[in-house]
Amino acid sequence: MLSIHILGKKMIHQQVPLLNQQQLIDVLNTSKTPTAIYVGEQASIQFANDAMLNVWGKDRSIVGLLLHQALPELDGQPFGELLAKVWREGFTHEGTSTPADLLVDGKLSTFYFDFEYRPMKNENNEVYCIINSAVDVTERVQNQKLIDEAIKNAKALEEEQANNLILTSEKFELESQVQLISKEALENAEQFKRLVEQAPFAIAVFDGLDLKVDIVNAEMLAIWGKDKNVLGLPLSRALPELDGQPFEDIIRNVLITGIPYAAQETRAMVMRNGELRDGYYNFVCKTIKGAKGENKGVLQVVTDVTTQVEARLALQRTQEMMDMAIDASNLGSWLIHPTTKKLRYNAALARMYGYDKDTEMTFEDAMGQVSDEFREPLTKEIEKAIHEGGMYDVTFTQQRFNDGEIIWLRSFGKINKVNGETLFSGFVMDVTQAKKDEQRKNDFIGIVSHELKTPLTSINGYIQLVQRLAKKEGNTSIADITGSAVRQLQRMNEMINGFLDLSRLESGKVVLDKTDFKLDELITEIVNESRMIDSTHIIELNQSCSVNLFADRLKIGSVLSNLLSNAVKYSPHAKLVKVTCETTEKEVKICVIDEGIGISNEHIEHLFDRYYRVESKSQISGFGIGLYLSSEVINRHSGKIWAESELGKGSTFCFTLPVN
Ligand code: ADP
């Protein structure tokens, strides 16, 4: 009778009936642990549950037999001896990973067991039976054997590779992180877990051959696009999308061989928001040792480098597209190192230069082909661009390497900083055809202008004759009409002269014809001429320029004349035009000031370009070459020319010339 005290109350319990012998045997029979009971030195089998029969590959008919009768294959193996010893001496015998050859399904195979022979004793300390329990650990032992063998091979291989294995710094860094962490792991598993979870880079630890996700931190889960539910799952189930990708094999291989694995910018497809996405990763895998030094699992550290790689690939693609476009457009591209002058160029440039040698063209080779008259100015422009920065844009001629033909090139570029390095780069194009067309046009303009001048001079002569006759006869109306005709002819003459000058200038035929002359005399002369041609405006002269100049008198005169005629032309509603001249020690400054339509700011810097005209409603005729020619003349005299203006208020055009 059992009596139990609960909360101070004495309770009387009912008697519980004990299990009978058969029931006890049934319970033991269903136990999953293989168990058998023997009696006697010869080990007569009293009992063997289903699990043990299964291990032996026998059926229940062997109960009652001696062990060596039931399992004759054990002959020559130590088990019979051991059982006899336990029976005689009464001590428990334990074995770990012990091999046993058993005949199962008609085949003799080696199995491994963790087992125990435990003697049961009566009150006289005599053994009355032996209980045998055993766990089949064959799979574990075989895996371990596999690993041991692989490690042995890998170690040999590793030693062989050690000398030529060069890890990049990043790999190395990750490796050392891994090593550090592995060491921690051995010291304290819990601490290791915390370390992994808090690590600022993505880490996972996989356990066993099925690569169970043992530890994983938030960074790694973010890369995988998963949550903590993957913990404990084999990798193939945690990330089924890895099927068909090499990563599982790589990690398992590391586990088996013990050889660390490092890879950079490896492409992997992982799930992101329910979609398979491409990414790029650097990663390192290394084994983690168990308590007995065996390879227990694999530690993987991953860095997501998708953004960097994608940016680089995009840049590469753009670069390729650009190279293709540049090559297709026959645009030569070049790059010069500012100090070493090392030259790099594309295929289109080599074609353009007629360079077909196998060796690289040097900067000196290229400069050697430049025509003599351009070599010095070109060198100066290059040096200027390198030292002062800004845009470089020059047009010059050079001889082609292969056939010696002279070609016109336009080369433009600028200084750029690439990865902290200064590089001078740009493009070059063959403008020979355009130059030839321009030359033909200039020749045409030159010829036409020249041919027009002769009849124009005759007409002028005839009209002046008519004018004189009319005056003599007192026919004032005819005299007035012919006077107007003479002024128009004068304008036409100026225009034709302008075109002639332009064509001469373009073909490089303009030569300065310098003489000594008094500047004030020239100014007075030109102003008076203008007054004669146009009586509608008042031209005021205010000068203190009694200096001698050594310059091309005719051309300086035409510059002033051009500025004056513009001042009048672009002042349809104003009357006053002023001409001033001032001297300093070094230069003279002549200005023409009007109160006309003026010019808005955005046009001012282009006024001196060839054919540039400001669109206006007043429809004032012209060709946009007067100011271009004037600036050429002034520049060739080492002077300066410029304009200041305000729209609707008038303009001031000035130029300077050096004295002496
Ligand atoms: P053109 O007068 O034959 O057009 P120019 O080269 O002499 O050519 O002048 C270029 C342009 O500059 C003119 O078309 C005109 O728009 C502008 N310009 C020149 N002088 C003046 C001025 N005094 N006032 C206003 N605009 C002017």
XYZ file of C-alpha atoms and ligand atoms in Angstrom, residues 562 566-567 569-570 594 597-599 607 612-614 622-628 651 653, ligand 1:
49
model
C 34.278 99.366 -91.141
C 28.562 99.749 -88.808
C 27.923 102.588 -86.300
C 24.230 101.282 -90.304
C 23.061 100.060 -86.893
C 27.090 105.079 -81.361
C 20.177 99.577 -81.610
C 22.859 98.011 -79.389
C 23.652 94.315 -78.940
C 30.551 89.277 -83.030
C 28.266 85.915 -87.453
C 25.271 88.230 -87.610
C 22.728 89.200 -84.984
C 25.400 92.516 -94.435
C 27.417 89.277 -94.530
C 28.992 89.101 -91.088
C 32.598 89.323 -92.300
C 33.536 92.951 -91.515
C 34.266 92.447 -87.802
C 35.960 89.084 -88.458
C 27.438 100.280 -78.766
C 33.692 99.272 -80.464
P 27.705 92.842 -91.091
O 27.521 94.214 -90.543
O 28.060 92.830 -92.508
O 26.602 91.925 -90.740
P 29.945 92.728 -89.262
O 30.961 91.643 -89.088
O 30.462 94.087 -89.542
O 28.969 92.212 -90.393
O 29.088 92.753 -87.947
C 28.629 91.574 -87.416
C 27.322 91.787 -86.654
O 27.582 92.574 -85.495
C 26.304 92.574 -87.394
O 25.494 91.696 -88.172
C 25.505 93.227 -86.317
O 24.483 92.378 -85.881
C 26.490 93.409 -85.200
N 27.010 94.812 -85.139
C 28.189 95.258 -85.626
N 28.342 96.548 -85.317
C 27.246 96.944 -84.635
C 26.827 98.159 -84.032
N 27.549 99.273 -84.093
N 25.638 98.156 -83.386
C 24.888 97.047 -83.312
N 25.241 95.867 -83.844
C 26.400 95.823 -84.504
